[in-house]
PDB file of C-alpha atoms and ligand atoms in Angstrom:
ATOM      1  CA  MET A   1     -38.807  21.186 -41.010  1.00  0.00           C
ATOM      2  CA  ILE A   2     -41.785  18.691 -40.508  1.00  0.00           C
ATOM      3  CA  GLU A   3     -44.837  18.582 -42.256  1.00  0.00           C
ATOM      4  CA  ILE A   4     -47.741  16.418 -41.992  1.00  0.00           C
ATOM      5  CA  HIS A   5     -49.997  15.665 -45.096  1.00  0.00           C
ATOM      6  CA  GLN A   6     -53.503  13.752 -44.952  1.00  0.00           C
ATOM      7  CA  GLY A   7     -54.275  11.842 -48.081  1.00  0.00           C
ATOM      8  CA  ALA A   8     -56.760   9.282 -49.428  1.00  0.00           C
ATOM      9  CA  PHE A   9     -56.695   6.117 -51.250  1.00  0.00           C
ATOM     10  CA  GLY A  10     -55.185   6.347 -54.657  1.00  0.00           C
ATOM     11  CA  ASP A  11     -53.764   9.828 -54.372  1.00  0.00           C
ATOM     12  CA  GLU A  12     -50.069  10.658 -54.461  1.00  0.00           C
ATOM     13  CA  ILE A  13     -49.920  11.087 -50.340  1.00  0.00           C
ATOM     14  CA  PHE A  14     -51.328   7.470 -50.182  1.00  0.00           C
ATOM     15  CA  ALA A  15     -48.632   6.230 -52.444  1.00  0.00           C
ATOM     16  CA  ALA A  16     -46.003   8.031 -50.299  1.00  0.00           C
ATOM     17  CA  CYS A  17     -47.625   6.322 -47.482  1.00  0.00           C
ATOM     18  CA  PHE A  18     -47.572   2.941 -49.066  1.00  0.00           C
ATOM     19  CA  ALA A  19     -43.934   3.286 -50.041  1.00  0.00           C
ATOM     20  CA  ILE A  20     -43.024   3.800 -46.470  1.00  0.00           C
ATOM     21  CA  ARG A  21     -45.001   0.732 -45.226  1.00  0.00           C
ATOM     22  CA  TRP A  22     -43.655  -1.390 -47.736  1.00  0.00           C
ATOM     23  CA  SER A  23     -40.180  -0.840 -46.767  1.00  0.00           C
ATOM     24  CA  VAL A  24     -41.233  -0.911 -42.736  1.00  0.00           C
ATOM     25  CA  PHE A  25     -43.727  -3.989 -42.751  1.00  0.00           C
ATOM     26  CA  ILE A  26     -43.188  -5.742 -45.758  1.00  0.00           C
ATOM     27  CA  GLU A  27     -39.410  -5.593 -46.039  1.00  0.00           C
ATOM     28  CA  GLU A  28     -38.277  -4.970 -42.533  1.00  0.00           C
ATOM     29  CA  GLN A  29     -40.881  -6.939 -40.601  1.00  0.00           C
ATOM     30  CA  ASN A  30     -41.634  -9.603 -43.142  1.00  0.00           C
ATOM     31  CA  VAL A  31     -45.647  -8.956 -42.804  1.00  0.00           C
ATOM     32  CA  PRO A  32     -46.953 -10.798 -45.899  1.00  0.00           C
ATOM     33  CA  VAL A  33     -48.331  -8.087 -48.613  1.00  0.00           C
ATOM     34  CA  GLY A  34     -51.542  -9.913 -48.818  1.00  0.00           C
ATOM     35  CA  LEU A  35     -52.292  -8.767 -44.950  1.00  0.00           C
ATOM     36  CA  GLU A  36     -50.589  -5.059 -45.625  1.00  0.00           C
ATOM     37  CA  ARG A  37     -53.073  -4.448 -48.001  1.00  0.00           C
ATOM     38  CA  ASP A  38     -56.515  -4.528 -46.402  1.00  0.00           C
ATOM     39  CA  ASN A  39     -59.912  -2.831 -47.276  1.00  0.00           C
ATOM     40  CA  ASP A  40     -59.399  -0.463 -44.656  1.00  0.00           C
ATOM     41  CA  ASP A  41     -56.899   1.662 -46.803  1.00  0.00           C
ATOM     42  CA  GLU A  42     -59.873   2.655 -49.115  1.00  0.00           C
ATOM     43  CA  THR A  43     -61.949   4.567 -46.256  1.00  0.00           C
ATOM     44  CA  ALA A  44     -58.918   5.589 -44.119  1.00  0.00           C
ATOM     45  CA  THR A  45     -57.284   9.004 -43.687  1.00  0.00           C
ATOM     46  CA  HIS A  46     -53.887   8.481 -44.669  1.00  0.00           C
ATOM     47  CA  PHE A  47     -51.028  10.829 -42.677  1.00  0.00           C
ATOM     48  CA  LEU A  48     -47.874  11.211 -44.157  1.00  0.00           C
ATOM     49  CA  ALA A  49     -44.899  13.346 -42.366  1.00  0.00           C
ATOM     50  CA  LEU A  50     -42.235  14.675 -44.433  1.00  0.00           C
ATOM     51  CA  ILE A  51     -38.749  15.687 -43.015  1.00  0.00           C
ATOM     52  CA  ASP A  52     -37.384  18.447 -45.154  1.00  0.00           C
ATOM     53  CA  ASP A  53     -39.690  17.310 -48.041  1.00  0.00           C
ATOM     54  CA  ILE A  54     -38.710  13.740 -47.551  1.00  0.00           C
ATOM     55  CA  PRO A  55     -41.362  11.182 -47.067  1.00  0.00           C
ATOM     56  CA  ALA A  56     -40.245   9.837 -43.650  1.00  0.00           C
ATOM     57  CA  ALA A  57     -43.424   8.579 -41.312  1.00  0.00           C
ATOM     58  CA  THR A  58     -46.993   7.404 -41.830  1.00  0.00           C
ATOM     59  CA  ALA A  59     -50.122   6.568 -40.435  1.00  0.00           C
ATOM     60  CA  ARG A  60     -54.034   5.743 -41.168  1.00  0.00           C
ATOM     61  CA  ALA A  61     -57.106   6.640 -39.371  1.00  0.00           C
ATOM     62  CA  VAL A  62     -60.337   4.657 -39.801  1.00  0.00           C
ATOM     63  CA  HIS A  63     -63.440   5.704 -37.984  1.00  0.00           C
ATOM     64  CA  ARG A  64     -65.247   2.505 -36.204  1.00  0.00           C
ATOM     65  CA  SER A  65     -67.875   4.442 -34.997  1.00  0.00           C
ATOM     66  CA  PRO A  66     -68.771   8.330 -35.205  1.00  0.00           C
ATOM     67  CA  HIS A  67     -66.565   8.718 -31.812  1.00  0.00           C
ATOM     68  CA  LEU A  68     -64.124   6.093 -32.544  1.00  0.00           C
ATOM     69  CA  ILE A  69     -60.912   5.966 -34.682  1.00  0.00           C
ATOM     70  CA  LYS A  70     -58.647   2.924 -35.304  1.00  0.00           C
ATOM     71  CA  LEU A  71     -55.284   4.134 -36.023  1.00  0.00           C
ATOM     72  CA  SER A  72     -53.010   1.510 -37.774  1.00  0.00           C
ATOM     73  CA  ARG A  73     -49.797   1.020 -39.971  1.00  0.00           C
ATOM     74  CA  VAL A  74     -47.930   3.395 -37.865  1.00  0.00           C
ATOM     75  CA  ALA A  75     -44.206   3.429 -39.447  1.00  0.00           C
ATOM     76  CA  VAL A  76     -41.165   5.478 -39.194  1.00  0.00           C
ATOM     77  CA  LEU A  77     -38.695   5.004 -41.826  1.00  0.00           C
ATOM     78  CA  LYS A  78     -35.544   3.499 -39.840  1.00  0.00           C
ATOM     79  CA  PRO A  79     -33.103   6.730 -40.429  1.00  0.00           C
ATOM     80  CA  PHE A  80     -35.671   8.780 -39.014  1.00  0.00           C
ATOM     81  CA  ARG A  81     -36.446   7.062 -35.800  1.00  0.00           C
ATOM     82  CA  GLY A  82     -35.821   8.239 -32.236  1.00  0.00           C
ATOM     83  CA  GLN A  83     -36.140  11.942 -33.197  1.00  0.00           C
ATOM     84  CA  GLY A  84     -39.474  12.596 -31.835  1.00  0.00           C
ATOM     85  CA  LEU A  85     -41.220  12.145 -35.515  1.00  0.00           C
ATOM     86  CA  GLY A  86     -43.788   9.197 -34.403  1.00  0.00           C
ATOM     87  CA  GLU A  87     -44.985  11.068 -31.505  1.00  0.00           C
ATOM     88  CA  THR A  88     -45.536  14.327 -33.727  1.00  0.00           C
ATOM     89  CA  LEU A  89     -47.374  12.246 -36.381  1.00  0.00           C
ATOM     90  CA  MET A  90     -49.577  10.651 -33.793  1.00  0.00           C
ATOM     91  CA  LYS A  91     -50.402  13.821 -32.193  1.00  0.00           C
ATOM     92  CA  ALA A  92     -51.532  15.661 -35.494  1.00  0.00           C
ATOM     93  CA  ALA A  93     -53.704  12.283 -35.929  1.00  0.00           C
ATOM     94  CA  HIS A  94     -55.251  12.889 -32.810  1.00  0.00           C
ATOM     95  CA  ASN A  95     -55.539  16.766 -32.927  1.00  0.00           C
ATOM     96  CA  ALA A  96     -57.335  16.046 -36.549  1.00  0.00           C
ATOM     97  CA  PHE A  97     -59.946  14.166 -34.774  1.00  0.00           C
ATOM     98  CA  PRO A  98     -61.067  16.137 -31.460  1.00  0.00           C
ATOM     99  CA  GLY A  99     -63.276  14.845 -28.989  1.00  0.00           C
ATOM    100  CA  THR A 100     -62.726  11.137 -30.488  1.00  0.00           C
ATOM    101  CA  ASP A 101     -61.303   8.029 -28.693  1.00  0.00           C
ATOM    102  CA  PHE A 102     -58.639   6.135 -30.340  1.00  0.00           C
ATOM    103  CA  THR A 103     -57.612   2.388 -30.561  1.00  0.00           C
ATOM    104  CA  LEU A 104     -55.087   0.454 -31.820  1.00  0.00           C
ATOM    105  CA  ASN A 105     -53.228  -3.101 -31.787  1.00  0.00           C
ATOM    106  CA  ALA A 106     -49.612  -2.385 -30.561  1.00  0.00           C
ATOM    107  CA  GLN A 107     -46.727  -4.470 -31.384  1.00  0.00           C
ATOM    108  CA  LEU A 108     -45.180  -5.082 -27.755  1.00  0.00           C
ATOM    109  CA  HIS A 109     -41.882  -3.350 -28.339  1.00  0.00           C
ATOM    110  CA  ALA A 110     -44.243  -0.035 -29.292  1.00  0.00           C
ATOM    111  CA  LEU A 111     -46.468  -0.325 -25.815  1.00  0.00           C
ATOM    112  CA  PRO A 112     -44.153   2.451 -24.247  1.00  0.00           C
ATOM    113  CA  PHE A 113     -44.448   4.644 -27.324  1.00  0.00           C
ATOM    114  CA  TYR A 114     -48.234   4.557 -27.249  1.00  0.00           C
ATOM    115  CA  THR A 115     -48.600   4.946 -23.426  1.00  0.00           C
ATOM    116  CA  ARG A 116     -46.763   7.913 -23.465  1.00  0.00           C
ATOM    117  CA  LEU A 117     -49.490   9.232 -25.763  1.00  0.00           C
ATOM    118  CA  GLY A 118     -52.217   8.206 -23.705  1.00  0.00           C
ATOM    119  CA  TYR A 119     -52.874   4.763 -24.676  1.00  0.00           C
ATOM    120  CA  ARG A 120     -53.822   1.819 -22.060  1.00  0.00           C
ATOM    121  CA  ALA A 121     -53.043  -1.820 -22.739  1.00  0.00           C
ATOM    122  CA  GLU A 122     -56.117  -3.901 -22.567  1.00  0.00           C
ATOM    123  CA  GLY A 123     -56.349  -7.628 -23.023  1.00  0.00           C
ATOM    124  CA  ALA A 124     -54.278 -10.349 -23.402  1.00  0.00           C
ATOM    125  CA  VAL A 125     -51.390 -10.635 -26.081  1.00  0.00           C
ATOM    126  CA  PHE A 126     -52.149 -11.828 -29.366  1.00  0.00           C
ATOM    127  CA  ASP A 127     -50.832 -12.799 -32.575  1.00  0.00           C
ATOM    128  CA  GLU A 128     -51.527 -10.585 -36.029  1.00  0.00           C
ATOM    129  CA  ALA A 129     -49.190 -11.121 -38.907  1.00  0.00           C
ATOM    130  CA  GLY A 130     -46.729 -13.488 -36.705  1.00  0.00           C
ATOM    131  CA  ILE A 131     -46.057 -10.472 -34.490  1.00  0.00           C
ATOM    132  CA  ALA A 132     -47.283 -10.217 -30.792  1.00  0.00           C
ATOM    133  CA  HIS A 133     -49.669  -7.370 -29.946  1.00  0.00           C
ATOM    134  CA  ARG A 134     -51.864  -5.689 -27.377  1.00  0.00           C
ATOM    135  CA  HIS A 135     -55.047  -3.842 -27.906  1.00  0.00           C
ATOM    136  CA  MET A 136     -55.047  -0.252 -26.529  1.00  0.00           C
ATOM    137  CA  VAL A 137     -57.284   2.697 -26.068  1.00  0.00           C
ATOM    138  CA  ARG A 138     -57.275   6.215 -25.748  1.00  0.00           C
ATOM    139  CA  LEU A 139     -60.056   8.110 -24.500  1.00  0.00           C
ATOM    140  CA  SER A 140     -60.726  11.413 -25.424  1.00  0.00           C
ATOM    141  CA  ALA A 141     -59.900  14.406 -22.907  1.00  0.00           C
ATOM    142  CA  SER A 142     -63.791  14.759 -22.581  1.00  0.00           C
ATOM    143  CA  THR A 143     -63.885  11.017 -21.312  1.00  0.00           C
ATOM    144  CA  ARG A 144     -60.859  10.368 -19.941  1.00  0.00           C
TER     145      ARG A 144
HETATM  146  N1  LIG B 201     -39.572   0.822 -27.784  1.00  0.00           N
HETATM  147  C1  LIG B 201     -39.698   1.518 -26.619  1.00  0.00           C
HETATM  148  N2  LIG B 201     -40.121   2.930 -26.629  1.00  0.00           N
HETATM  149  C2  LIG B 201     -40.195   3.770 -27.842  1.00  0.00           C
HETATM  150  C3  LIG B 201     -40.070   2.833 -28.967  1.00  0.00           C
HETATM  151  C4  LIG B 201     -39.555   1.602 -29.054  1.00  0.00           C
HETATM  152  N3  LIG B 201     -39.666   1.113 -30.204  1.00  0.00           N
HETATM  153  N4  LIG B 201     -40.477   3.732 -29.986  1.00  0.00           N
HETATM  154  C5  LIG B 201     -40.322   5.253 -29.263  1.00  0.00           C
HETATM  155  N5  LIG B 201     -40.419   4.773 -27.860  1.00  0.00           N
HETATM  156  C6  LIG B 201     -40.694   6.001 -26.772  1.00  0.00           C
HETATM  157  C7  LIG B 201     -39.796   6.542 -26.282  1.00  0.00           C
HETATM  158  O1  LIG B 201     -39.643   6.605 -25.193  1.00  0.00           O
HETATM  159  C8  LIG B 201     -39.492   7.888 -27.132  1.00  0.00           C
HETATM  160  O2  LIG B 201     -39.012   8.794 -26.026  1.00  0.00           O
HETATM  161  P1  LIG B 201     -37.457   9.470 -25.818  1.00  0.00           P
HETATM  162  O3  LIG B 201     -37.119  10.203 -26.898  1.00  0.00           O
HETATM  163  O4  LIG B 201     -37.663  10.034 -24.592  1.00  0.00           O
HETATM  164  O5  LIG B 201     -36.885   8.302 -25.719  1.00  0.00           O
HETATM  165  C9  LIG B 201     -40.894   7.992 -27.432  1.00  0.00           C
HETATM  166  O6  LIG B 201     -41.610   7.055 -27.554  1.00  0.00           O
HETATM  167  C10 LIG B 201     -41.067   8.874 -28.718  1.00  0.00           C
HETATM  168  O7  LIG B 201     -40.427   8.137 -29.481  1.00  0.00           O
HETATM  169  P2  LIG B 201     -40.190   8.706 -31.080  1.00  0.00           P
HETATM  170  O8  LIG B 201     -39.117   9.184 -31.467  1.00  0.00           O
HETATM  171  O9  LIG B 201     -41.209   9.933 -31.290  1.00  0.00           O
HETATM  172  O10 LIG B 201     -40.697   7.512 -31.901  1.00  0.00           O
HETATM  173  P3  LIG B 201     -40.363   7.141 -33.494  1.00  0.00           P
HETATM  174  O11 LIG B 201     -40.469   8.372 -34.232  1.00  0.00           O
HETATM  175  O12 LIG B 201     -38.774   6.024 -33.397  1.00  0.00           O
HETATM  176  O13 LIG B 201     -41.385   6.352 -34.035  1.00  0.00           O
HETATM  177  C11 LIG B 201     -42.432   3.782 -33.935  1.00  0.00           C
HETATM  178  C12 LIG B 201     -41.723   5.042 -33.242  1.00  0.00           C
HETATM  179  C13 LIG B 201     -42.772   2.599 -32.919  1.00  0.00           C
HETATM  180  C14 LIG B 201     -43.424   4.338 -35.030  1.00  0.00           C
HETATM  181  C15 LIG B 201     -41.180   3.386 -34.720  1.00  0.00           C
HETATM  182  O14 LIG B 201     -40.177   2.734 -34.267  1.00  0.00           O
HETATM  183  C16 LIG B 201     -41.462   2.522 -35.786  1.00  0.00           C
HETATM  184  O15 LIG B 201     -41.964   2.897 -36.950  1.00  0.00           O
HETATM  185  N6  LIG B 201     -41.261   1.340 -35.692  1.00  0.00           N
HETATM  186  C17 LIG B 201     -41.164  -0.075 -36.932  1.00  0.00           C
HETATM  187  C18 LIG B 201     -42.704   0.042 -37.189  1.00  0.00           C
HETATM  188  C19 LIG B 201     -43.564  -0.191 -36.067  1.00  0.00           C
HETATM  189  O16 LIG B 201     -43.234  -1.346 -35.178  1.00  0.00           O
HETATM  190  N7  LIG B 201     -44.587   0.445 -35.874  1.00  0.00           N
HETATM  191  C20 LIG B 201     -45.427   0.240 -34.762  1.00  0.00           C
HETATM  192  C21 LIG B 201     -46.750  -0.709 -35.200  1.00  0.00           C
HETATM  193  S1  LIG B 201     -47.799  -1.228 -33.637  1.00  0.00           S
END
């Protein structure tokens, strides 16, 4: 059974989210610790997906303006990938902020994942933490 929880900086949900980020971004993708942690953690809503009570995926949402949210740190632990968990988590984040536009910086391999969820790529490829990215935007249903 999948459950999605929301947390905030410093609470136990955040700790579980950060443990997943550590495993995926720092250990698997070699992102430097100093880049993985940033000030957005303090204001973000942190989403945690549990499968049968096991922390398995995370993402965070930060308001950039009243109607624009930036999603980042989208990560599913390796053994749980390819089962629809990332998609379920993203939809939960979208549903948590109805009527809001979303933006994110997508690693190139994940473009099809986000495109399926209504995001469109904008602009050129750029480097973030040594990984090629593109900016993507998802307009809310009311403005699409
Ligand atoms: N490349 C291409 N398409 C992908 C993909 C990938 N890496 N991951 C998912 N998709 C697509 C597939 O079309 C899939 O549909 P299908 O079941 O018909 O094949 C659909 O997205 C839904 O996939 P889902 O099972 O929900 O994805 P997931 O749970 O494996 O999560 C990621 C996807 C990208 C979050 C996960 O692979 C991950 O955590 N990767 C490492 C961290 C990372 O790169 N995060 C993204 C930072 S921008």
